[in-house]
Coordinates of C-alpha atoms in Angstrom, one line a residue:
M18 CA -76.8 -51.2 -17.9
G19 CA -75.5 -54.4 -16.3
R20 CA -72.5 -54.7 -14.1
R21 CA -70.7 -57.0 -16.4
R22 CA -71.0 -54.7 -19.4
T23 CA -69.7 -51.8 -17.4
R24 CA -66.6 -53.7 -16.3
G25 CA -66.0 -54.8 -19.9
A26 CA -66.4 -51.3 -21.1
Q27 CA -63.7 -50.2 -18.6
R28 CA -61.2 -52.7 -20.1
R29 CA -61.8 -51.1 -23.5
L30 CA -61.0 -47.5 -22.5
P31 CA -59.5 -45.8 -25.5
R32 CA -55.7 -45.6 -26.0
G33 CA -54.3 -42.4 -24.3
F34 CA -56.7 -42.7 -21.4
A35 CA -55.8 -46.2 -20.1
G36 CA -52.5 -45.2 -18.5
A37 CA -53.7 -41.9 -17.2
P38 CA -54.1 -41.5 -13.4
L39 CA -57.5 -39.9 -13.9
A40 CA -58.8 -42.7 -16.1
A41 CA -57.5 -45.3 -13.6
A42 CA -59.4 -43.6 -10.8
L43 CA -62.4 -43.4 -13.1
V44 CA -62.2 -47.2 -13.7
S45 CA -61.8 -47.9 -10.0
A46 CA -64.9 -45.7 -9.2
F47 CA -67.0 -47.6 -11.6
R48 CA -65.9 -51.1 -10.4
S49 CA -67.0 -50.2 -6.9
R50 CA -70.3 -48.6 -7.9
T51 CA -73.5 -49.7 -6.1
P52 CA -77.1 -49.1 -7.0
S53 CA -78.6 -46.1 -5.1
A54 CA -82.0 -44.6 -4.9
V55 CA -81.1 -41.0 -5.8
Q56 CA -83.8 -38.3 -5.6
T57 CA -83.7 -36.3 -8.8
L58 CA -83.3 -32.6 -8.9
E59 CA -86.7 -32.3 -10.5
Q60 CA -88.4 -33.9 -7.5
W61 CA -86.7 -31.4 -5.2
R62 CA -87.7 -28.6 -7.5
V63 CA -91.4 -29.6 -7.5
F64 CA -91.3 -30.0 -3.8
A65 CA -89.7 -26.5 -3.3
L66 CA -92.3 -24.9 -5.6
A67 CA -95.1 -26.7 -3.7
R68 CA -93.8 -25.4 -0.4
S69 CA -93.6 -21.9 -1.7
S70 CA -97.2 -22.0 -2.9
G71 CA -98.5 -23.5 0.4
K72 CA -99.4 -26.8 -1.2
C73 CA -96.8 -29.0 0.5
P74 CA -97.2 -32.8 -0.3
T75 CA -97.8 -35.1 2.6
E76 CA -94.7 -37.2 1.8
P77 CA -91.8 -35.0 0.6
P78 CA -88.7 -36.5 -0.9
R79 CA -86.3 -38.2 1.4
G80 CA -83.9 -35.6 2.9
H81 CA -86.5 -32.9 3.1
H82 CA -85.1 -31.9 6.5
I83 CA -82.5 -30.0 4.5
L84 CA -85.1 -27.6 3.3
E85 CA -86.2 -27.1 6.9
R86 CA -82.9 -26.8 8.6
N87 CA -80.1 -25.7 6.2
K88 CA -81.7 -24.6 2.9
V89 CA -79.1 -26.7 1.0
F90 CA -81.4 -27.1 -2.0
A91 CA -81.7 -23.3 -2.3
R92 CA -77.9 -23.1 -2.2
L93 CA -77.7 -25.8 -4.9
E94 CA -79.9 -23.6 -7.1
E95 CA -77.4 -20.8 -6.4
V96 CA -74.6 -23.0 -7.6
N97 CA -76.6 -23.7 -10.7
A98 CA -77.2 -20.0 -11.3
Y99 CA -73.5 -19.4 -11.3
A100 CA -72.9 -22.4 -13.5
E101 CA -75.3 -21.2 -16.1
V102 CA -73.1 -18.1 -16.7
G103 CA -69.8 -19.9 -16.3
D104 CA -68.7 -18.3 -13.0
V105 CA -66.6 -21.1 -11.8
D106 CA -65.1 -19.3 -8.7
A107 CA -68.5 -18.2 -7.4
A108 CA -70.0 -21.7 -8.0
E109 CA -67.1 -23.3 -6.1
A110 CA -67.4 -20.9 -3.2
V111 CA -71.1 -21.8 -2.6
L112 CA -70.3 -25.5 -3.0
R113 CA -67.6 -25.3 -0.3
Q114 CA -70.0 -23.6 2.0
I115 CA -72.5 -26.4 1.5
E116 CA -69.9 -29.1 2.0
S117 CA -68.8 -27.5 5.3
S118 CA -72.3 -28.6 6.7
A119 CA -71.6 -32.3 6.1
D120 CA -73.8 -33.4 9.0
L121 CA -76.8 -31.8 7.3
F122 CA -75.9 -32.6 3.7
A123 CA -78.0 -35.2 1.8
P124 CA -75.6 -37.7 0.1
E125 CA -78.0 -38.3 -2.8
L126 CA -77.6 -34.6 -3.8
R127 CA -73.8 -34.6 -3.7
R128 CA -73.2 -35.9 -7.2
V129 CA -75.8 -33.4 -8.6
M130 CA -73.9 -30.6 -6.9
W131 CA -70.5 -31.6 -8.2
N132 CA -71.9 -32.2 -11.7
T133 CA -73.2 -28.6 -11.5
L134 CA -69.7 -27.4 -10.7
L135 CA -68.5 -29.3 -13.8
K136 CA -71.3 -27.6 -15.7
A137 CA -69.8 -24.2 -14.7
C138 CA -66.4 -25.3 -16.1
A139 CA -68.1 -26.5 -19.3
N140 CA -69.9 -23.2 -19.8
A141 CA -66.6 -21.3 -19.1
G142 CA -64.5 -23.6 -21.3
R143 CA -62.1 -24.3 -18.4
H144 CA -61.2 -28.0 -19.0
A145 CA -58.1 -28.0 -16.8
R146 CA -60.2 -26.8 -13.8
A147 CA -62.9 -29.5 -14.6
E148 CA -60.2 -32.2 -14.4
E149 CA -59.1 -30.9 -11.0
Y150 CA -62.7 -31.1 -9.7
L151 CA -63.1 -34.6 -11.2
R152 CA -60.1 -35.9 -9.4
E153 CA -61.5 -34.5 -6.2
M154 CA -64.9 -36.1 -6.8
L155 CA -63.2 -39.5 -7.2
K156 CA -61.2 -39.1 -4.1
K157 CA -64.4 -38.3 -2.2
G158 CA -66.0 -41.4 -3.6
I159 CA -68.6 -39.5 -5.6
E160 CA -69.9 -41.7 -8.4
L161 CA -69.5 -40.2 -11.9
N162 CA -72.4 -40.7 -14.3
A163 CA -72.9 -40.0 -18.0
K164 CA -73.9 -36.4 -17.4
G165 CA -70.7 -35.7 -15.6
I166 CA -68.6 -37.1 -18.4
G167 CA -70.8 -35.1 -20.8
K168 CA -69.7 -32.0 -19.0
M169 CA -66.1 -33.0 -19.3
M170 CA -66.6 -33.4 -23.0
E171 CA -68.3 -30.0 -23.2
S172 CA -65.5 -28.2 -21.2
G173 CA -62.9 -29.5 -23.6
A174 CA -65.0 -28.6 -26.7
K175 CA -65.7 -25.1 -25.5
A176 CA -62.1 -24.6 -24.7
G177 CA -61.4 -25.3 -28.4
D178 CA -59.6 -28.6 -27.7
L179 CA -61.7 -31.0 -29.7
D180 CA -59.1 -33.7 -29.3
V181 CA -59.6 -33.8 -25.5
A182 CA -63.4 -33.6 -26.0
G183 CA -63.2 -36.5 -28.4
R184 CA -61.3 -38.6 -25.9
W185 CA -64.0 -38.0 -23.3
L186 CA -66.7 -38.8 -25.9
R187 CA -65.0 -42.2 -26.4
V188 CA -64.9 -42.8 -22.6
R189 CA -68.6 -42.0 -22.4
A190 CA -69.3 -44.4 -25.3
R191 CA -67.4 -47.2 -23.7
L192 CA -68.9 -46.9 -20.3
F193 CA -72.5 -45.9 -21.2
G194 CA -72.9 -46.9 -24.9
Q195 CA -73.2 -44.8 -28.1
D196 CA -75.8 -42.0 -28.1
R197 CA -76.6 -39.3 -30.5
V198 CA -76.5 -36.6 -27.8
S199 CA -72.7 -36.9 -27.4
Y200 CA -72.0 -36.4 -31.1
I201 CA -74.5 -33.5 -31.3
M202 CA -72.7 -31.9 -28.3
M203 CA -69.4 -32.1 -30.2
M204 CA -71.0 -30.7 -33.4
E205 CA -72.5 -27.8 -31.4
A206 CA -69.1 -27.0 -29.9
A207 CA -67.6 -27.0 -33.4
A208 CA -70.4 -24.8 -34.7
T209 CA -70.0 -22.3 -31.9
G210 CA -66.4 -21.8 -33.0
G211 CA -67.3 -21.7 -36.7
D212 CA -65.3 -24.9 -37.4
L213 CA -67.2 -26.4 -40.3
H214 CA -64.6 -29.1 -40.9
A215 CA -64.8 -30.3 -37.3
A216 CA -68.6 -30.3 -37.3
E217 CA -68.6 -32.4 -40.5
H218 CA -66.1 -34.8 -38.9
W219 CA -68.3 -35.5 -35.9
F220 CA -71.3 -35.8 -38.1
G221 CA -69.5 -38.5 -40.1
E222 CA -68.5 -40.2 -36.8
M223 CA -72.1 -40.2 -35.7
L224 CA -73.1 -41.9 -39.0
R225 CA -70.3 -44.5 -38.6
A226 CA -71.7 -45.3 -35.1
R227 CA -75.0 -46.1 -37.0
L228 CA -76.9 -43.3 -35.3
A229 CA -79.5 -41.7 -37.5
P230 CA -79.2 -37.9 -38.2
C231 CA -81.9 -35.6 -36.9
A232 CA -82.9 -32.0 -37.4
L233 CA -80.7 -30.8 -34.5
S234 CA -77.6 -32.5 -36.0
L235 CA -78.2 -30.9 -39.5
N236 CA -78.9 -27.6 -37.8
C237 CA -75.4 -27.8 -36.2
L238 CA -73.8 -28.3 -39.7
I239 CA -75.8 -25.4 -41.2
D240 CA -74.9 -23.2 -38.2
A241 CA -71.2 -24.0 -38.5
A242 CA -71.4 -23.2 -42.2
A243 CA -73.2 -19.9 -41.4
K244 CA -70.5 -18.8 -38.9
S245 CA -67.8 -19.7 -41.4
N246 CA -69.6 -17.6 -44.1
N247 CA -70.0 -20.6 -46.3
L248 CA -73.4 -20.3 -47.9
T249 CA -72.6 -23.1 -50.4
A250 CA -72.0 -25.6 -47.6
A251 CA -75.1 -24.5 -45.7
E252 CA -77.3 -25.0 -48.8
F253 CA -75.7 -28.4 -49.4
W254 CA -76.6 -29.6 -45.9
M255 CA -80.1 -28.2 -46.2
E256 CA -80.5 -30.3 -49.4
Q257 CA -79.2 -33.4 -47.5
A258 CA -81.7 -32.7 -44.7
T259 CA -84.5 -32.6 -47.3
R260 CA -83.3 -35.8 -49.0
A261 CA -83.2 -37.6 -45.6
G262 CA -86.8 -36.8 -45.0
I263 CA -86.1 -34.3 -42.2
R264 CA -88.9 -31.8 -42.1
P265 CA -87.3 -28.3 -41.9
N266 CA -88.2 -26.6 -38.6
R267 CA -87.8 -22.9 -37.6
E268 CA -84.3 -23.5 -36.3
L269 CA -83.1 -25.0 -39.6
M270 CA -84.6 -22.3 -41.7
T271 CA -83.3 -19.5 -39.4
S272 CA -79.8 -21.0 -39.7
I273 CA -79.8 -21.1 -43.5
I274 CA -81.1 -17.5 -43.6
A275 CA -78.3 -16.6 -41.2
A276 CA -75.8 -18.3 -43.5
A277 CA -76.9 -16.1 -46.4
A278 CA -76.9 -13.0 -44.1
N279 CA -73.4 -13.6 -42.9
S280 CA -72.3 -13.9 -46.5
G281 CA -73.8 -10.5 -47.3
D282 CA -76.2 -12.2 -49.8
L283 CA -79.5 -10.4 -49.1
T284 CA -81.1 -12.0 -52.2
S285 CA -80.5 -15.5 -50.9
A286 CA -81.6 -14.6 -47.4
E287 CA -84.9 -13.3 -48.8
R288 CA -85.3 -16.4 -51.0
W289 CA -84.9 -18.8 -48.1
Q290 CA -87.3 -16.7 -46.1
G291 CA -89.9 -17.3 -48.9
T292 CA -89.1 -21.0 -48.9
A293 CA -89.7 -21.2 -45.1
Q294 CA -93.1 -19.5 -45.5
A295 CA -94.0 -21.8 -48.4
R296 CA -93.1 -24.9 -46.2
G297 CA -95.3 -23.6 -43.4
V298 CA -92.5 -22.5 -41.1
S299 CA -93.8 -19.5 -39.2
E300 CA -91.5 -16.5 -38.8
D301 CA -90.4 -15.4 -35.3
T302 CA -88.4 -12.5 -33.9
V303 CA -85.1 -14.3 -34.5
S304 CA -85.7 -15.0 -38.1
F305 CA -87.0 -11.5 -39.0
T306 CA -84.0 -10.0 -37.0
V307 CA -81.7 -12.1 -39.1
L308 CA -83.3 -10.6 -42.3
V309 CA -82.8 -7.1 -41.0
S310 CA -79.2 -8.0 -40.2
A311 CA -78.7 -9.4 -43.7
A312 CA -79.9 -6.1 -45.2
A313 CA -77.5 -4.2 -42.9
K314 CA -74.5 -6.4 -43.9
A315 CA -75.4 -5.8 -47.6
G316 CA -75.5 -2.0 -46.9
N317 CA -79.1 -1.8 -47.9
L318 CA -80.8 0.5 -45.4
L319 CA -84.1 0.6 -47.3
A320 CA -84.4 -3.2 -47.3
A321 CA -83.6 -3.3 -43.6
E322 CA -86.3 -0.8 -42.8
E323 CA -88.8 -2.7 -45.0
H324 CA -88.1 -6.0 -43.2
F325 CA -88.4 -4.3 -39.9
K326 CA -91.8 -2.7 -40.7
R327 CA -93.1 -6.0 -42.1
G328 CA -92.1 -7.8 -38.9
V329 CA -93.8 -5.2 -36.7
E330 CA -97.0 -5.5 -38.9
A331 CA -96.9 -9.3 -38.3
S332 CA -97.0 -8.6 -34.5
L333 CA -93.4 -9.8 -34.1
R334 CA -91.8 -8.0 -31.2
P335 CA -88.3 -6.5 -32.0
N336 CA -85.5 -6.8 -29.5
T337 CA -82.1 -5.3 -28.8
L338 CA -80.6 -7.3 -31.6
T339 CA -83.1 -5.9 -34.1
L340 CA -82.4 -2.4 -32.9
N341 CA -78.6 -3.0 -33.4
A342 CA -79.2 -4.3 -36.9
L343 CA -81.2 -1.3 -37.9
V344 CA -78.8 1.2 -36.4
D345 CA -75.9 -0.7 -38.0
A346 CA -77.6 -0.5 -41.4
A347 CA -77.9 3.2 -41.0
A348 CA -74.3 3.5 -39.9
K349 CA -73.0 1.6 -42.9
A350 CA -75.0 4.0 -45.1
G351 CA -73.6 6.9 -43.2
D352 CA -77.1 8.1 -42.5
A353 CA -76.8 9.5 -38.9
S354 CA -80.4 10.8 -39.1
A355 CA -81.9 7.4 -39.8
A356 CA -79.7 5.9 -37.0
E357 CA -81.1 8.4 -34.5
H358 CA -84.6 7.9 -35.8
W359 CA -84.6 4.2 -35.2
Y360 CA -82.9 4.5 -31.9
A361 CA -85.6 6.9 -30.7
A362 CA -88.4 4.6 -32.1
C363 CA -87.0 1.5 -30.4
R364 CA -86.5 3.3 -27.1
T365 CA -90.1 4.4 -27.2
A366 CA -91.1 0.8 -27.7
G367 CA -89.2 -0.1 -24.5
I368 CA -86.1 -1.7 -26.2
K369 CA -83.0 -1.3 -24.0
P370 CA -79.8 -0.4 -26.0
D371 CA -76.4 -2.0 -25.3
V372 CA -72.8 -1.3 -26.0
I373 CA -73.2 -2.5 -29.7
T374 CA -76.1 0.0 -30.2
F375 CA -74.1 3.0 -29.1
T376 CA -71.0 1.8 -31.0
A377 CA -73.1 1.7 -34.2
L378 CA -74.5 5.2 -33.4
I379 CA -71.0 6.5 -33.0
N380 CA -70.0 4.9 -36.3
A381 CA -72.9 6.6 -38.0
A382 CA -71.9 10.0 -36.6
G383 CA -68.3 9.4 -37.7
K384 CA -69.3 8.5 -41.2
H385 CA -71.5 11.6 -41.4
A386 CA -68.5 13.7 -40.2
A387 CA -66.2 12.1 -42.8
K388 CA -68.6 13.0 -45.6
R389 CA -68.9 16.6 -44.4
P390 CA -65.6 17.4 -42.6
V391 CA -66.5 21.1 -42.4
D392 CA -69.5 20.2 -40.2
V393 CA -68.0 20.5 -36.8
G394 CA -71.1 18.9 -35.3
G395 CA -70.1 15.5 -36.6
P396 CA -67.4 14.5 -34.1
S397 CA -69.3 16.2 -31.2
Q398 CA -72.3 14.1 -32.1
A399 CA -70.2 11.0 -31.8
E400 CA -69.1 12.1 -28.3
H401 CA -72.8 12.8 -27.5
W402 CA -73.5 9.1 -28.0
L403 CA -70.7 8.2 -25.6
W404 CA -72.2 10.2 -22.8
E405 CA -75.6 8.9 -23.7
A406 CA -74.2 5.4 -23.1
V407 CA -72.9 6.4 -19.8
R408 CA -76.2 7.8 -18.8
E409 CA -77.8 4.5 -19.8
R410 CA -75.3 2.8 -17.5
V411 CA -73.6 1.1 -20.5
Q412 CA -69.9 0.6 -19.9
P413 CA -67.8 1.8 -22.8
D414 CA -65.4 -0.8 -24.1
A415 CA -62.4 -0.9 -26.4
V416 CA -64.6 -1.2 -29.5
M417 CA -66.6 1.9 -28.6
L418 CA -63.5 3.9 -27.9
T419 CA -62.1 2.7 -31.3
A420 CA -65.3 4.0 -33.0
L421 CA -64.7 7.4 -31.3
I422 CA -61.1 7.5 -32.4
N423 CA -62.1 6.5 -36.0
S424 CA -64.8 9.1 -36.0
A425 CA -62.4 11.9 -35.1
A426 CA -59.6 10.6 -37.4
S427 CA -62.0 10.2 -40.4
S428 CA -62.9 13.9 -40.3
G429 CA -59.2 14.9 -40.0
N430 CA -59.5 15.8 -36.3
F431 CA -56.3 14.2 -35.2
S432 CA -56.1 16.2 -32.0
G433 CA -59.5 14.7 -31.1
A434 CA -58.3 11.2 -32.0
E435 CA -55.2 11.8 -29.8
H436 CA -57.5 12.9 -26.9
W437 CA -59.4 9.6 -27.0
V438 CA -56.3 7.5 -27.3
G439 CA -55.1 9.2 -24.2
R440 CA -58.4 8.6 -22.4
A441 CA -58.2 4.9 -23.3
S442 CA -54.7 4.7 -21.9
K443 CA -55.8 6.4 -18.6
A444 CA -58.7 4.0 -18.4
R445 CA -56.3 1.1 -19.0
V446 CA -58.3 0.1 -22.1
R447 CA -56.0 -1.7 -24.5
L448 CA -56.8 -0.6 -28.0
N449 CA -56.7 -3.2 -30.7
A450 CA -55.0 -3.2 -34.1
F451 CA -58.1 -1.9 -35.8
A452 CA -58.1 1.3 -33.7
Y453 CA -54.5 2.1 -34.8
A454 CA -55.2 1.0 -38.4
S455 CA -58.1 3.5 -38.5
L456 CA -55.7 6.3 -37.5
V457 CA -53.1 5.2 -40.1
S458 CA -55.9 4.9 -42.8
A459 CA -57.3 8.4 -41.9
A460 CA -53.9 10.0 -42.3
A461 CA -53.3 8.1 -45.5
R462 CA -56.6 9.3 -47.0
Q463 CA -55.3 12.9 -46.5
S464 CA -52.0 12.0 -48.0
N465 CA -50.3 12.8 -44.7
L466 CA -47.5 10.2 -44.8
E467 CA -45.7 11.7 -41.8
V468 CA -48.7 11.3 -39.5
A469 CA -49.5 7.8 -40.8
E470 CA -45.9 6.7 -40.1
D471 CA -46.2 8.2 -36.6
W472 CA -49.3 6.3 -35.7
F473 CA -47.9 3.1 -37.2
E474 CA -44.8 3.3 -35.0
R475 CA -46.9 4.2 -31.9
Q476 CA -48.9 1.0 -32.6
R477 CA -45.7 -1.0 -32.4
Q478 CA -44.6 0.8 -29.3
A479 CA -48.0 -0.2 -27.7
G480 CA -47.2 -3.8 -28.4
V481 CA -49.9 -4.2 -31.0
R482 CA -48.8 -5.9 -34.1
P483 CA -49.7 -4.0 -37.3
G484 CA -51.8 -6.0 -39.8
A485 CA -52.4 -5.9 -43.5
V486 CA -54.9 -3.0 -43.2
A487 CA -52.3 -0.7 -41.6
Y488 CA -49.6 -1.8 -44.1
T489 CA -52.0 -1.2 -47.0
A490 CA -52.8 2.3 -45.8
L491 CA -49.1 3.2 -45.4
I492 CA -48.4 2.0 -48.9
Q493 CA -51.3 4.0 -50.3
A494 CA -50.1 7.1 -48.4
A495 CA -46.6 6.6 -49.8
G496 CA -48.0 6.3 -53.3
R497 CA -49.9 9.6 -53.0
C498 CA -46.7 11.3 -51.8
Q499 CA -44.7 9.8 -54.7
Q500 CA -42.6 7.8 -52.1
H501 CA -42.4 4.6 -54.2
E502 CA -39.3 3.3 -52.4
A503 CA -41.0 3.7 -49.0
A504 CA -44.0 1.7 -50.3
A505 CA -41.8 -1.0 -51.6
A506 CA -39.9 -1.2 -48.3
R507 CA -43.1 -1.6 -46.3
F508 CA -44.3 -4.4 -48.7
L509 CA -41.0 -6.3 -48.2
E510 CA -41.2 -5.7 -44.5
L511 CA -44.6 -7.4 -44.1
A512 CA -43.6 -10.2 -46.6
A513 CA -40.6 -11.0 -44.4
T514 CA -42.4 -10.9 -41.0
D515 CA -45.8 -12.3 -42.0
P516 CA -46.0 -13.5 -45.6
R517 CA -49.5 -15.0 -45.0
A518 CA -50.9 -11.5 -44.3
V519 CA -50.0 -10.4 -47.9
D520 CA -53.4 -10.5 -49.7
R521 CA -54.8 -9.3 -53.0
T522 CA -55.9 -5.9 -51.6
L523 CA -52.4 -5.1 -50.4
A524 CA -50.8 -6.5 -53.6
L525 CA -53.0 -4.3 -55.7
A526 CA -52.0 -1.3 -53.6
V527 CA -48.4 -2.0 -54.2
C528 CA -49.0 -2.6 -57.9
R529 CA -50.7 0.7 -58.3
V530 CA -47.7 2.5 -56.7
V531 CA -44.7 0.8 -58.2
G532 CA -46.1 -0.7 -61.5
Q533 CA -46.5 -4.3 -62.6
D534 CA -42.9 -5.0 -63.5
S535 CA -41.5 -3.6 -60.3
F536 CA -44.2 -5.4 -58.3
A537 CA -43.2 -8.7 -59.9
G538 CA -39.6 -8.1 -59.0
L539 CA -40.6 -7.3 -55.4
C540 CA -42.6 -10.5 -55.1
Q541 CA -39.6 -12.5 -56.5
E542 CA -37.4 -10.9 -53.9
A543 CA -39.9 -11.8 -51.1
G544 CA -40.4 -15.3 -52.4
L545 CA -44.1 -14.7 -53.3
D546 CA -46.0 -15.6 -56.4
A547 CA -47.2 -12.4 -58.0
E548 CA -49.8 -14.0 -60.3
E549 CA -51.2 -16.2 -57.4
L550 CA -51.7 -13.0 -55.3
M551 CA -53.6 -11.4 -58.1
R552 CA -55.8 -14.5 -58.6
Q553 CA -56.8 -14.6 -55.0
G554 CA -60.5 -14.1 -54.2
P555 CA -61.7 -11.7 -51.6
R556 CA -60.4 -12.6 -48.2
A557 CA -61.4 -11.3 -44.7
R558 CA -59.1 -8.6 -43.6
G559 CA -58.1 -8.7 -39.9
H560 CA -59.3 -6.8 -36.9
G561 CA -63.0 -7.1 -37.5
R562 CA -63.2 -5.3 -40.8
R563 CA -65.6 -6.5 -43.4
D564 CA -64.4 -8.2 -46.5
R565 CA -63.4 -5.9 -49.3
A566 CA -65.1 -6.5 -52.6
S567 CA -62.8 -8.1 -55.1
L568 CA -61.8 -6.0 -58.1
T569 CA -62.9 -6.8 -61.5
G570 CA -60.5 -7.5 -64.3
A571 CA -61.0 -4.0 -65.7
A572 CA -60.2 -2.5 -62.3
L573 CA -57.1 -4.7 -62.1
D574 CA -55.9 -3.4 -65.5
R575 CA -56.5 0.1 -64.4
A576 CA -54.4 -0.5 -61.2
R577 CA -51.6 -1.9 -63.3
S578 CA -51.6 0.9 -65.8
R579 CA -51.7 3.5 -63.0
G580 CA -48.7 1.9 -61.5
A581 CA -46.9 2.0 -64.8
L582 CA -47.7 5.7 -65.1
N583 CA -46.3 6.4 -61.7
Q584 CA -43.2 4.5 -62.5
R585 CA -42.7 6.6 -65.7
R586 CA -43.2 9.8 -63.7
A587 CA -40.6 8.7 -61.2

């Protein structure tokens, strides 16, 4: 890139950056830039590997005295190791130690080192910290290149601030020209957050910049659709990829299978797997694990086991994710024996479990206990998996403790649930809304309104805001106890504090208790549209619960008639 073009590009910095001190410093740095013969990191890496193998080249890269005297390159690799995992503080600490040896530091590696620190900020999504380092770089006279600006983009995108990331993208485009990598980086960030709208926006911007789409860009769109549980959009973009002449690769096909899996559509997932095989795309561990996961999410343990066995027969090596999918399928089916069987089989194969594995095993034991509350071995089996996790040096977290609490509460063992709530408090583990909602729901299933109300209030006292799940459970408990006024009061309470949380499931619960006419009156009082609530499709309930299946018209009629009967009895 010529000097004249660079200066002209600086004059065309996007609005919003031109007056910023950081942008002004950036312009100044580029105006004073001079060509330099920079040794690349790869050259240093090759040299270091040659030295370690005893085959040192006769003419090492300039600055090789560093390897002999101060091991700066080895420390640079240490900075990169911390950057890979987003440990900004540790990366900065090593960088400061390197900079303290200024007399032995090779100037040509300085920019690489600071760009690596920006990489740490990007992986951690700490954009404000990245801007602080950038200002320091400019003060030190360190030249910023396209890679450094790319890390500024990435830090903004991973922080969830796509506006900031977009402004840095425009800076990079003005200074270094348009490139497809920048737009794909923005699409990847949007896909990571499951923001399909943003991913499609940046895809459109890439097309407007007259940059041709590629398999990676389409994969970002399909991945974003998969993470937003939008199978229709994923299939649409797969069709567009085919029309554009892009040959589907393994990543594309895995993403479309994952989209079906996340939607709980096992049939579509298996159909796309067949399509992949027909197009000559070989299956790998990731794709077959996704199929096992699809069966688990659909609650089909038999299909999960069949896909697992097929993958093993095809010499595909399962991993921890595969183990978790199998155990999760067994947990959803409430089959504790199957969960234990697959855990033992995978451990024999050398697969190491993690916190998700043990949480699924605890859930399986809890569901078994809920089915057979007289079997006192259920809850103790859940506790067994906790101590097994400790023996495997797996640190229990809030989700695992929530599973233990839910296991005890589901079997009616409220003293056991109380015990684990106390243990969580002593360990300073903050329980989430789902933990309390499971306690409220367990009490509600036993028609114990007093205990349900007690846990509901304790949730508030803990500073955890109750969601639609807890309110629905309270309303159902009130209905079972013929406390129709209490149910109506809870409905109005939620509608006043968080009207957007009122969904169809909660509306049906209220309608069952108070009857259709009274429900319509409550909605009018709360300023809600009763008919619109009933027409809503299934919506994800909060706190990590799976979507509840929408009721059919017949079920809706039964709910309304049951509510009318309750009203007549009252």
